[in-house]
XYZ file of C-alpha atoms in Angstrom:
699
model
C -55.200 -27.327 13.796
C -54.641 -24.012 15.518
C -57.637 -21.867 16.222
C -58.028 -19.792 13.080
C -57.435 -16.096 13.583
C -59.929 -15.396 10.844
C -59.539 -13.974 7.395
C -57.432 -10.826 7.378
C -56.580 -10.889 11.125
C -52.890 -11.322 12.008
C -51.783 -12.991 8.781
C -48.363 -14.405 8.102
C -46.329 -12.091 5.899
C -43.620 -13.456 3.587
C -40.934 -11.276 2.012
C -39.178 -13.135 -0.777
C -39.074 -14.011 -4.458
C -39.005 -17.844 -4.523
C -42.379 -19.040 -5.926
C -41.752 -22.678 -4.945
C -41.014 -21.669 -1.355
C -44.097 -19.448 -1.306
C -46.228 -22.433 -2.395
C -44.802 -24.535 0.456
C -45.517 -21.764 2.949
C -49.064 -21.302 1.674
C -49.710 -25.027 2.095
C -48.316 -24.945 5.653
C -50.372 -21.887 6.554
C -53.528 -23.453 5.142
C -52.928 -26.570 7.202
C -52.664 -24.436 10.331
C -55.793 -22.461 9.479
C -54.056 -19.111 9.084
C -53.720 -16.759 6.133
C -50.457 -15.871 4.397
C -49.597 -12.911 2.209
C -46.585 -12.950 -0.094
C -44.704 -9.733 -0.906
C -41.811 -9.353 -3.335
C -40.730 -5.843 -2.318
C -40.224 -3.907 0.900
C -42.800 -1.338 -0.240
C -45.394 -4.075 -0.721
C -44.585 -5.573 2.676
C -44.941 -2.257 4.492
C -48.239 -1.516 2.786
C -49.604 -5.002 3.581
C -48.534 -4.645 7.229
C -50.187 -1.231 7.476
C -53.484 -2.713 6.309
C -53.380 -5.904 8.441
C -50.942 -6.317 11.349
C -48.937 -9.527 10.915
C -48.293 -12.095 13.622
C -45.231 -13.655 12.004
C -42.875 -12.137 9.426
C -41.192 -14.768 7.229
C -37.978 -13.480 5.698
C -36.239 -15.179 2.776
C -32.446 -15.062 2.851
C -30.864 -12.447 0.621
C -33.943 -10.258 0.133
C -32.737 -7.406 2.358
C -30.563 -4.716 0.825
C -26.921 -4.732 1.981
C -26.487 -3.027 5.321
C -30.079 -3.532 6.491
C -30.862 -5.850 9.385
C -33.977 -7.872 10.252
C -34.410 -5.717 13.373
C -34.674 -2.612 11.199
C -37.326 -4.365 9.120
C -39.261 -5.296 12.274
C -39.016 -1.682 13.450
C -40.494 -0.514 10.145
C -43.346 -3.044 10.303
C -44.106 -2.109 13.910
C -44.177 1.587 13.010
C -46.690 0.929 10.226
C -48.883 -1.713 11.920
C -48.630 -1.107 15.668
C -47.501 -4.728 16.117
C -43.983 -6.138 16.309
C -44.305 -9.568 14.684
C -42.310 -12.680 15.467
C -39.519 -13.251 12.951
C -38.997 -16.461 10.968
C -35.805 -16.341 8.878
C -35.278 -18.855 6.078
C -31.488 -18.920 6.073
C -28.865 -19.961 3.538
C -26.185 -21.258 5.857
C -25.301 -21.964 9.499
C -27.488 -23.780 12.009
C -31.222 -23.755 12.561
C -32.049 -22.023 15.843
C -34.775 -20.449 17.960
C -34.011 -17.478 20.157
C -36.692 -15.423 21.874
C -38.966 -13.891 19.269
C -36.828 -15.003 16.321
C -36.399 -18.342 14.571
C -33.947 -19.403 11.863
C -34.512 -22.437 9.652
C -31.860 -23.661 7.230
C -32.491 -25.534 3.953
C -33.607 -27.940 2.700
C -37.176 -26.775 3.310
C -40.141 -29.114 3.282
C -43.777 -28.786 4.263
C -43.362 -30.762 7.484
C -40.501 -28.670 8.913
C -42.122 -25.403 7.854
C -45.458 -26.388 9.407
C -43.959 -27.415 12.738
C -41.842 -24.267 12.971
C -44.813 -22.047 12.160
C -46.966 -23.923 14.652
C -44.437 -23.204 17.386
C -44.242 -19.532 16.500
C -48.001 -19.115 16.372
C -48.313 -20.607 19.849
C -46.009 -17.941 21.297
C -47.688 -14.845 22.728
C -47.020 -11.497 21.122
C -45.686 -8.736 23.390
C -48.531 -7.128 25.345
C -49.793 -3.865 23.883
C -53.032 -1.936 23.727
C -55.471 -3.827 21.499
C -58.382 -2.282 19.620
C -60.995 -4.220 17.668
C -62.493 -2.194 14.806
C -65.849 -3.585 13.662
C -67.336 -2.317 10.407
C -68.177 -3.169 6.820
C -66.705 -0.154 4.998
C -63.424 -1.736 3.821
C -61.569 1.395 2.759
C -62.558 3.573 5.703
C -61.953 0.799 8.210
C -58.558 -0.073 6.730
C -57.320 3.484 6.930
C -58.762 4.118 10.388
C -56.740 1.066 11.394
C -53.728 2.540 9.585
C -54.010 5.723 11.656
C -54.249 3.841 14.945
C -51.376 1.501 14.111
C -49.259 4.478 13.159
C -49.929 5.769 16.702
C -48.584 2.506 18.127
C -51.994 0.933 18.827
C -52.532 -2.655 17.723
C -55.738 -2.702 15.690
C -57.601 -5.706 14.281
C -60.511 -5.610 11.840
C -63.752 -7.594 11.727
C -66.146 -7.075 8.825
C -68.523 -10.026 9.358
C -71.155 -9.548 12.111
C -71.238 -13.305 12.608
C -67.570 -13.321 13.641
C -67.730 -10.593 16.293
C -68.091 -12.886 19.322
C -65.316 -15.199 18.152
C -62.988 -12.269 17.465
C -63.643 -10.695 20.879
C -63.061 -14.025 22.638
C -59.843 -14.679 20.746
C -58.281 -11.197 20.697
C -59.429 -9.952 24.131
C -59.390 -6.282 23.037
C -59.042 -3.393 25.465
C -61.447 -1.272 23.391
C -63.879 -1.760 20.505
C -64.793 0.695 17.755
C -68.218 -0.191 16.392
C -69.711 1.143 13.158
C -73.415 1.677 13.865
C -74.151 1.683 10.119
C -72.985 -1.924 9.766
C -75.564 -4.482 8.639
C -76.539 -6.543 11.716
C -77.518 -9.789 9.895
C -80.550 -10.111 12.202
C -78.730 -11.420 15.297
C -79.498 -8.591 17.686
C -77.651 -5.352 18.466
C -73.972 -5.423 17.641
C -72.894 -3.956 20.977
C -74.716 -6.784 22.784
C -72.643 -9.349 20.923
C -69.563 -7.686 22.388
C -70.837 -7.191 25.935
C -72.259 -10.736 26.105
C -68.741 -12.161 25.852
C -67.291 -13.320 29.195
C -65.276 -10.554 30.857
C -66.422 -7.885 28.372
C -69.314 -6.348 30.272
C -67.233 -3.227 30.933
C -65.304 -3.174 27.661
C -65.164 0.450 26.377
C -66.975 0.897 23.049
C -66.591 3.883 20.752
C -69.487 4.204 18.322
C -68.763 5.393 14.784
C -71.433 6.472 12.327
C -72.302 8.741 9.435
C -73.929 12.160 9.462
C -76.338 11.522 12.362
C -77.870 14.233 14.520
C -76.579 14.978 17.979
C -79.599 13.316 19.599
C -78.635 9.983 18.098
C -75.133 10.484 19.439
C -76.645 10.815 22.914
C -78.722 7.708 22.256
C -75.556 5.858 21.333
C -74.036 6.716 24.703
C -77.262 5.778 26.514
C -77.230 2.251 25.021
C -73.711 1.601 26.176
C -71.306 3.581 24.033
C -68.452 5.303 25.861
C -67.922 7.800 23.059
C -69.443 8.699 19.715
C -67.637 9.783 16.543
C -69.247 11.080 13.356
C -67.654 10.331 9.971
C -65.608 11.807 8.464
C -63.610 11.943 11.687
C -60.377 13.958 11.845
C -57.365 11.632 12.251
C -56.057 13.413 15.347
C -59.536 13.268 16.926
C -59.823 9.520 16.298
C -56.408 8.818 17.825
C -56.988 11.178 20.775
C -60.371 9.598 21.552
C -58.968 6.068 21.479
C -55.946 7.052 23.589
C -58.218 8.724 26.150
C -60.471 5.664 26.429
C -57.493 3.305 26.647
C -55.959 5.357 29.440
C -59.192 4.834 31.349
C -59.201 1.091 30.642
C -57.027 -0.080 33.498
C -54.399 2.574 32.871
C -53.350 1.030 29.559
C -51.193 3.208 27.366
C -50.779 2.866 23.634
C -47.314 2.204 22.321
C -45.080 5.006 21.059
C -46.012 6.625 17.790
C -43.812 6.070 14.775
C -43.153 9.791 14.922
C -42.047 9.790 18.582
C -38.421 9.385 17.547
C -35.279 10.693 19.245
C -34.883 14.416 18.900
C -38.435 15.372 19.865
C -40.120 13.939 16.777
C -37.375 15.064 14.399
C -37.073 11.767 12.532
C -39.871 10.375 10.371
C -39.927 7.238 8.310
C -38.951 7.832 4.698
C -42.555 7.267 3.611
C -43.978 9.734 6.156
C -41.337 12.308 5.264
C -42.092 12.146 1.538
C -45.844 12.110 2.125
C -45.702 15.227 4.310
C -43.431 17.006 1.868
C -45.602 15.988 -1.072
C -48.735 17.218 0.696
C -47.048 20.563 1.335
C -46.167 20.794 -2.369
C -49.723 19.920 -3.431
C -51.315 22.316 -0.942
C -48.951 25.131 -2.111
C -47.956 27.743 -2.814
C -44.844 27.084 -0.734
C -42.499 29.913 0.215
C -39.219 29.286 -1.558
C -36.822 31.521 0.348
C -35.847 29.991 3.665
C -37.183 26.493 2.940
C -34.832 23.799 1.726
C -33.935 20.135 1.770
C -30.484 19.331 3.144
C -29.068 15.934 2.236
C -26.142 14.347 4.083
C -24.221 11.305 2.899
C -21.278 10.570 5.162
C -18.232 8.536 4.214
C -17.537 6.131 7.055
C -14.018 4.926 7.802
C -14.320 1.276 8.811
C -10.524 0.927 8.885
C -10.375 2.895 12.136
C -8.377 1.282 15.007
C -9.688 -2.154 15.828
C -11.355 -2.557 12.435
C -10.262 -5.256 10.010
C -10.144 -4.358 6.332
C -9.703 -1.017 4.644
C -12.920 -0.021 2.965
C -14.204 3.522 2.852
C -17.535 2.323 1.549
C -20.526 2.810 3.839
C -21.687 -0.666 2.873
C -18.582 -2.057 4.533
C -19.896 -1.208 8.002
C -21.512 -3.980 10.031
C -25.290 -3.395 10.248
C -25.400 -2.940 14.034
C -22.690 -0.312 13.852
C -24.507 1.563 11.088
C -27.556 1.738 13.365
C -25.365 3.116 16.151
C -23.925 5.691 13.808
C -27.397 6.744 12.656
C -28.573 7.132 16.238
C -25.595 9.284 17.198
C -25.897 11.436 14.080
C -29.571 12.133 14.781
C -28.707 13.014 18.375
C -26.026 15.429 17.158
C -28.303 17.094 14.609
C -31.129 17.318 17.120
C -29.188 20.038 18.914
C -29.107 22.134 15.719
C -32.691 21.661 14.593
C -35.669 23.845 15.407
C -39.289 22.893 16.130
C -40.959 22.021 12.848
C -37.791 20.680 11.199
C -38.086 17.094 10.012
C -35.648 14.407 8.924
C -35.701 10.918 7.446
C -33.204 8.254 6.452
C -33.911 7.813 2.741
C -31.140 5.214 2.502
C -28.814 3.514 4.973
C -26.424 6.482 4.855
C -28.503 9.259 3.259
C -30.223 11.590 5.716
C -32.646 14.224 4.403
C -33.512 17.308 6.477
C -36.492 19.536 5.703
C -35.794 22.907 7.292
C -37.419 26.317 7.336
C -35.534 29.490 8.254
C -36.063 33.216 7.718
C -34.168 33.273 4.426
C -31.702 31.357 2.245
C -28.740 32.886 4.066
C -29.819 31.248 7.318
C -30.232 27.926 5.507
C -26.656 28.158 4.198
C -25.411 29.068 7.688
C -27.227 26.031 9.121
C -25.531 23.767 6.560
C -22.142 25.194 7.557
C -22.888 24.650 11.267
C -23.857 21.043 10.567
C -20.614 20.486 8.692
C -18.531 22.003 11.527
C -20.411 20.024 14.181
C -19.834 16.774 12.309
C -16.143 17.590 11.972
C -15.959 17.956 15.770
C -18.232 14.959 16.446
C -16.767 12.614 19.082
C -17.588 9.473 17.105
C -16.072 6.489 18.870
C -14.704 3.790 16.589
C -15.191 1.153 19.257
C -18.973 1.545 19.043
C -19.437 2.268 15.353
C -17.485 3.376 12.254
C -15.558 6.603 12.566
C -16.800 9.535 10.528
C -14.178 10.350 7.925
C -15.931 13.115 6.013
C -19.380 14.180 4.919
C -20.965 15.969 1.996
C -23.919 18.290 2.531
C -26.170 19.152 -0.395
C -28.740 21.954 -0.238
C -31.779 21.980 -2.515
C -33.964 25.067 -2.648
C -37.748 25.080 -3.021
C -37.378 27.441 -5.978
C -38.243 27.055 -8.768
C -41.522 25.446 -7.726
C -41.758 21.657 -7.929
C -44.796 19.443 -8.372
C -43.733 16.564 -6.127
C -41.537 15.721 -3.165
C -39.053 13.601 -5.069
C -38.138 16.546 -7.284
C -37.206 18.629 -4.245
C -35.229 15.810 -2.659
C -33.357 15.083 -5.906
C -31.967 18.632 -5.950
C -30.326 18.143 -2.564
C -29.170 14.623 -3.471
C -27.464 15.781 -6.664
C -25.738 18.618 -4.774
C -24.605 16.157 -2.106
C -23.205 13.843 -4.800
C -21.138 16.733 -6.148
C -19.840 17.439 -2.636
C -18.786 13.820 -2.172
C -17.118 13.631 -5.589
C -15.131 16.731 -4.634
C -13.835 14.930 -1.548
C -16.518 15.723 1.010
C -16.136 18.100 3.953
C -18.057 20.789 2.087
C -21.497 22.221 1.376
C -22.781 22.389 -2.196
C -25.914 24.369 -3.040
C -27.887 23.004 -5.967
C -28.327 25.308 -8.930
C -31.433 24.487 -10.918
C -31.787 25.720 -14.488
C -33.981 28.792 -14.387
C -33.386 29.538 -10.703
C -33.457 33.243 -11.514
C -37.031 33.106 -12.786
C -39.361 34.680 -10.213
C -42.444 32.642 -11.078
C -43.189 29.808 -13.426
C -45.506 30.474 -16.317
C -45.103 34.248 -16.302
C -44.885 35.554 -19.845
C -42.225 38.145 -19.280
C -38.686 38.703 -20.447
C -37.368 36.336 -17.803
C -38.977 33.319 -19.511
C -36.284 33.479 -22.162
C -33.731 32.533 -19.499
C -35.676 29.412 -18.619
C -35.974 28.459 -22.271
C -32.233 28.823 -22.820
C -31.499 26.649 -19.777
C -34.149 23.956 -20.348
C -34.156 23.696 -24.159
C -30.779 21.861 -24.376
C -31.947 19.403 -21.718
C -35.163 18.727 -23.644
C -33.353 18.165 -26.935
C -30.790 15.951 -25.204
C -33.611 13.920 -23.660
C -35.477 13.547 -26.947
C -32.218 12.263 -28.444
C -32.124 9.542 -25.794
C -30.535 10.934 -22.596
C -32.571 12.420 -19.793
C -36.207 11.351 -19.934
C -37.512 8.694 -17.556
C -40.928 7.080 -17.379
C -42.392 6.481 -13.948
C -45.605 4.694 -13.086
C -48.225 5.329 -10.414
C -50.842 2.634 -9.710
C -54.539 3.392 -9.957
C -56.296 1.215 -7.402
C -59.797 -0.097 -8.152
C -62.416 0.224 -5.419
C -64.881 -2.019 -7.212
C -64.346 -5.527 -8.510
C -62.502 -4.589 -11.679
C -59.930 -7.018 -13.055
C -57.351 -4.862 -14.829
C -54.234 -3.359 -13.259
C -53.973 0.300 -14.187
C -50.996 2.647 -13.980
C -50.648 6.237 -15.050
C -47.467 6.811 -17.057
C -45.657 9.990 -15.999
C -42.646 11.750 -17.518
C -39.588 12.968 -15.608
C -36.608 14.973 -16.903
C -33.193 14.538 -15.286
C -30.145 16.726 -15.668
C -26.759 15.076 -16.383
C -26.047 15.453 -12.636
C -29.175 13.483 -11.736
C -31.452 16.279 -10.507
C -35.117 16.082 -11.493
C -36.579 19.011 -13.423
C -40.299 19.097 -12.593
C -42.909 19.035 -15.368
C -44.126 22.408 -14.111
C -40.797 23.765 -15.304
C -40.071 21.926 -18.545
C -43.552 21.464 -20.041
C -44.212 25.214 -20.504
C -40.820 25.479 -22.197
C -41.629 22.527 -24.458
C -44.920 24.175 -25.370
C -43.265 27.489 -26.246
C -40.696 25.668 -28.367
C -43.342 23.568 -30.139
C -41.918 20.324 -28.731
C -45.043 18.924 -27.051
C -45.932 16.559 -29.939
C -42.365 15.196 -29.865
C -42.614 14.652 -26.100
C -45.993 12.954 -26.535
C -44.568 10.604 -29.138
C -41.557 9.771 -26.931
C -43.822 8.960 -23.981
C -46.322 6.951 -26.016
C -43.638 4.979 -27.847
C -41.770 4.109 -24.638
C -44.931 3.225 -22.743
C -46.191 0.951 -25.512
C -42.902 -0.964 -25.507
C -43.244 -1.562 -21.777
C -46.895 -2.516 -22.260
C -45.790 -5.155 -24.761
C -43.437 -6.578 -22.117
C -46.337 -6.712 -19.674
C -48.451 -8.513 -22.245
C -45.699 -11.047 -22.915
C -45.466 -11.709 -19.170
C -49.192 -12.427 -19.036
C -50.081 -9.465 -16.817
C -53.396 -7.632 -17.500
C -51.806 -4.186 -17.259
C -53.469 -1.066 -18.624
C -51.553 2.186 -19.054
C -53.082 5.657 -18.916
C -50.783 7.688 -21.166
C -51.128 11.452 -21.331
C -51.212 13.195 -24.700
C -51.716 16.878 -25.484
C -54.254 18.490 -27.845
C -51.277 19.635 -29.953
C -50.701 15.994 -30.914
C -54.265 15.667 -32.174
C -53.515 18.460 -34.636
C -50.288 16.810 -35.836
C -50.586 15.273 -39.337
C -50.586 11.457 -39.355
C -50.609 11.212 -35.533
C -53.572 8.823 -35.608
C -51.956 6.661 -38.296
C -48.751 6.495 -36.266
C -50.657 5.401 -33.136
C -52.484 2.698 -35.084
C -49.251 1.450 -36.670
C -47.531 1.244 -33.274
C -50.435 -0.736 -31.806
C -50.298 -3.200 -34.695
C -46.493 -3.394 -34.791
C -46.322 -4.295 -31.104
C -49.343 -6.599 -31.343
C -51.273 -4.769 -28.628
C -54.685 -5.290 -30.167
C -55.898 -7.075 -27.014
C -54.109 -4.834 -24.500
C -54.519 -1.313 -25.785
C -53.617 1.786 -23.797
C -55.929 4.434 -22.390
C -55.076 7.900 -23.725
C -55.441 10.813 -21.313
C -56.223 14.347 -22.392
C -56.799 17.491 -20.373
C -60.535 18.217 -20.434
C -59.943 21.951 -20.696
C -57.473 21.375 -23.534
C -59.948 19.242 -25.470
C -62.661 21.828 -24.894
C -60.416 24.359 -26.624
C -59.523 21.950 -29.476
C -62.814 20.112 -29.873
C -62.728 20.221 -33.661
C -59.808 17.768 -33.722
C -61.379 15.670 -30.961
C -64.651 15.444 -32.902
C -62.764 13.931 -35.811
C -60.248 11.690 -34.023
C -61.990 10.387 -30.889
C -64.374 8.131 -32.884
C -61.376 6.735 -34.787
C -59.552 5.988 -31.539
C -62.666 4.282 -30.203
C -62.833 2.090 -33.315
C -59.238 1.071 -32.577
C -60.391 -0.019 -29.121
C -58.495 2.795 -27.369
C -60.260 4.321 -24.384
C -60.253 8.068 -23.810
C -59.825 9.523 -20.321
C -60.404 13.230 -19.665
C -58.571 14.733 -16.689
C -59.243 17.723 -14.448
C -63.014 17.160 -14.322
C -65.044 19.527 -12.144
C -68.774 20.190 -11.919
C -68.495 22.643 -14.822
C -71.503 22.248 -17.116
C -69.254 22.779 -20.143
C -67.094 19.805 -19.159
C -70.087 17.578 -18.438
C -71.558 18.431 -21.847
C -68.180 17.629 -23.425
C -68.172 14.179 -21.794
C -71.658 13.531 -23.139
C -70.871 14.764 -26.663
C -67.615 12.838 -26.997
C -68.965 9.724 -25.217
C -65.979 9.537 -22.888
C -65.886 6.335 -20.804
C -63.261 7.321 -18.213
C -62.699 10.589 -16.329
C -60.287 11.775 -13.654
C -61.567 14.287 -11.132
C -59.634 17.472 -10.434
C -57.271 16.850 -7.510
C -58.918 19.338 -5.168
C -62.293 17.558 -5.314
C -60.998 14.682 -3.153
C -60.525 17.013 -0.172
C -62.760 20.037 -0.720
C -66.480 20.679 -0.927
C -69.291 18.623 0.582
C -69.529 14.851 0.423
C -73.097 15.189 -0.836
C -71.929 17.377 -3.728
C -69.123 14.979 -4.619
C -71.452 11.979 -4.503
C -73.982 13.759 -6.724
C -71.266 14.617 -9.237
C -69.965 11.024 -9.360
C -73.509 9.697 -9.835
C -73.984 12.104 -12.739
C -70.742 10.926 -14.363
C -71.824 7.297 -13.955
C -75.119 8.127 -15.659
C -73.046 9.404 -18.604
C -71.341 5.988 -18.758
C -67.959 7.140 -17.402
C -65.829 5.366 -14.805
C -64.405 7.829 -12.286
C -60.859 8.156 -10.914
C -60.192 10.247 -7.797
C -56.594 11.482 -7.895
C -54.457 13.341 -5.376
C -55.115 10.911 -2.502
C -52.542 12.092 0.038
C -54.240 11.554 3.428
C -55.914 8.441 4.926
C -59.148 10.288 5.695
C -59.556 11.116 2.000
C -60.064 7.408 1.284
C -63.329 7.200 3.211
C -64.596 10.375 1.576
C -64.010 9.239 -2.001
C -65.173 5.694 -1.229
C -68.486 7.055 0.043
C -68.841 9.168 -3.096
C -68.888 6.052 -5.302
C -65.740 6.612 -7.394
C -64.321 3.582 -9.190
C -60.567 4.138 -8.749
C -58.222 6.050 -6.460
C -54.718 7.333 -7.173
C -52.158 9.246 -5.153
C -48.966 9.147 -3.151
C -50.743 7.605 -0.170
C -51.237 4.511 -2.332
C -47.750 4.650 -3.841
C -45.341 7.277 -5.092
C -44.539 7.127 -8.823
C -41.778 4.563 -9.374
C -39.722 3.334 -12.309
C -40.879 -0.250 -11.750
C -44.254 -1.969 -12.090
C -44.163 -3.900 -8.828
C -47.334 -2.701 -7.107
C -49.215 -5.756 -5.841
C -52.837 -5.107 -6.742
C -53.890 -8.503 -5.377
C -52.410 -7.865 -1.938
C -53.559 -4.244 -1.792
C -57.062 -4.570 -3.200
C -59.483 -3.121 -0.658
C -62.831 -3.873 -2.237
């Protein structure tokens, strides 16, 4: 048996959908004394890699989208984890082979062949890189500190058991250790001694990490052997800078390149980083609309250029290596037109999004024209990659205001689609219904224009065309068994652009359509919940309803009938209501909440602050689940947040912290004692229910 790397350190990662093959791989991994994680989606794989750097990536044939290559997948994993794993491809044709850091095995697969191949891969050394060992017993904080370091190109391994420190140091030979002084020592002497007692580690740099300790204890930490001392919560840039500085003094070692150190002076981000930054900017708002925009480019590549067999104008017809070459050259070309602060990301193989900021909308339009002219003159060589035939450029404004990144991106994507349908070689500026409205929610004469533009879309959607349900996971921080998602509503125009709830919900309220929207959402969500029940998954949905529905005649009877009709007696939903809305309509809540409780339906109140009125409401209505106002996860003191959460627990309510957009927010809310976390850092809202709670659970 190979020396075990320990639970959670350098696991094998498997991307595939074959359960029988996964069982064979798990048996082989167990026989070798290593752990294996199975992921069905690319999003799940990237998240798993960001939490624990893999040693070997096992790739099932056919699971990559057309046009993507294994090297691109390895690049993505390395960017998220700081480690470039060895690749083990389970092929569907050709010959088995081993070449450098890659191995291909053809069917039929059996436990013996899989075990021997994995054994050989595990005995190969990984490429040398800076190695950091993070020692602590705060799972969420440690995992996201590791995420920050891996994102900076620093390989980071975690140890949470004091008894395994010596073995981990001996096996991993780190260049630096980060030691949590608040970790339980298990009575075996000082933790730093267990590191320094290892052969060859007498001079190993150690960075001490602790809670709110006074400066004198920081000095004491340095006096007992610490090279630096960080106090939680530590700013991400400070953590990375400290580690980089200590590594540069450890034999001149340098950390690997950051995922953001891309060609073009940091212009290109990963799609996830791009959307997270954009979403954070939206949440932090208000964002200036004029002069800020998303530009979306989708080229049409001519793979029938000289020397090319076939005659397909489809981007998917390009060989993967040539697509990569094309992407590289396009980024290089655009880099000459971008300004500091502009950002870009490939959101698909051929779709490039640019987030730009100029003095006004006129300059944005001029930039789009310059891009189009530059691409028309681009010296793209067909011998190295497909020739550029034409391109469509879509421009999406930041006005009217949006409530998430995907809404902004969809505006540019829909405009780009119109440009391509029209033959390409043009710029199309997206026109959103209600663009002429100066500010959302203002009760002035201009609101009538929004109503006239949005009302037909709402009625069309209620008739069956336009609404979409998306789902965002709510991750438990304690040992809770159910899998919770919040159900969210999106409105799409016939062209595919997303109208944000901030725009259409006020219109629906003015038109008296909120109860109809509530019923559409609840009915659709319950049907999906029935499918989850039939599949044997313990899914719980948090479904938002408005106080207007409580006042609708027979609403309660309709909810009860739907529950019984779909046989959801054992898997009932959780109904969400705005706390402020219920406070204003408490007469209906006083009558209906007890009836909902008798039906076994939980109530969740959202937007909870430390307002005494809201806390009294929770006590009066005996609410068992609350969602904190988004700003509480990042503002105020940790002591105040912890006190508030303790008070809510005393009232018998489980607590959800929403709006988790930054890694450092995880440690803050974990320390406060909340029960669940939710936000785009965990996962953006998606139309599928594929979040792997088992692989992502951090308790």
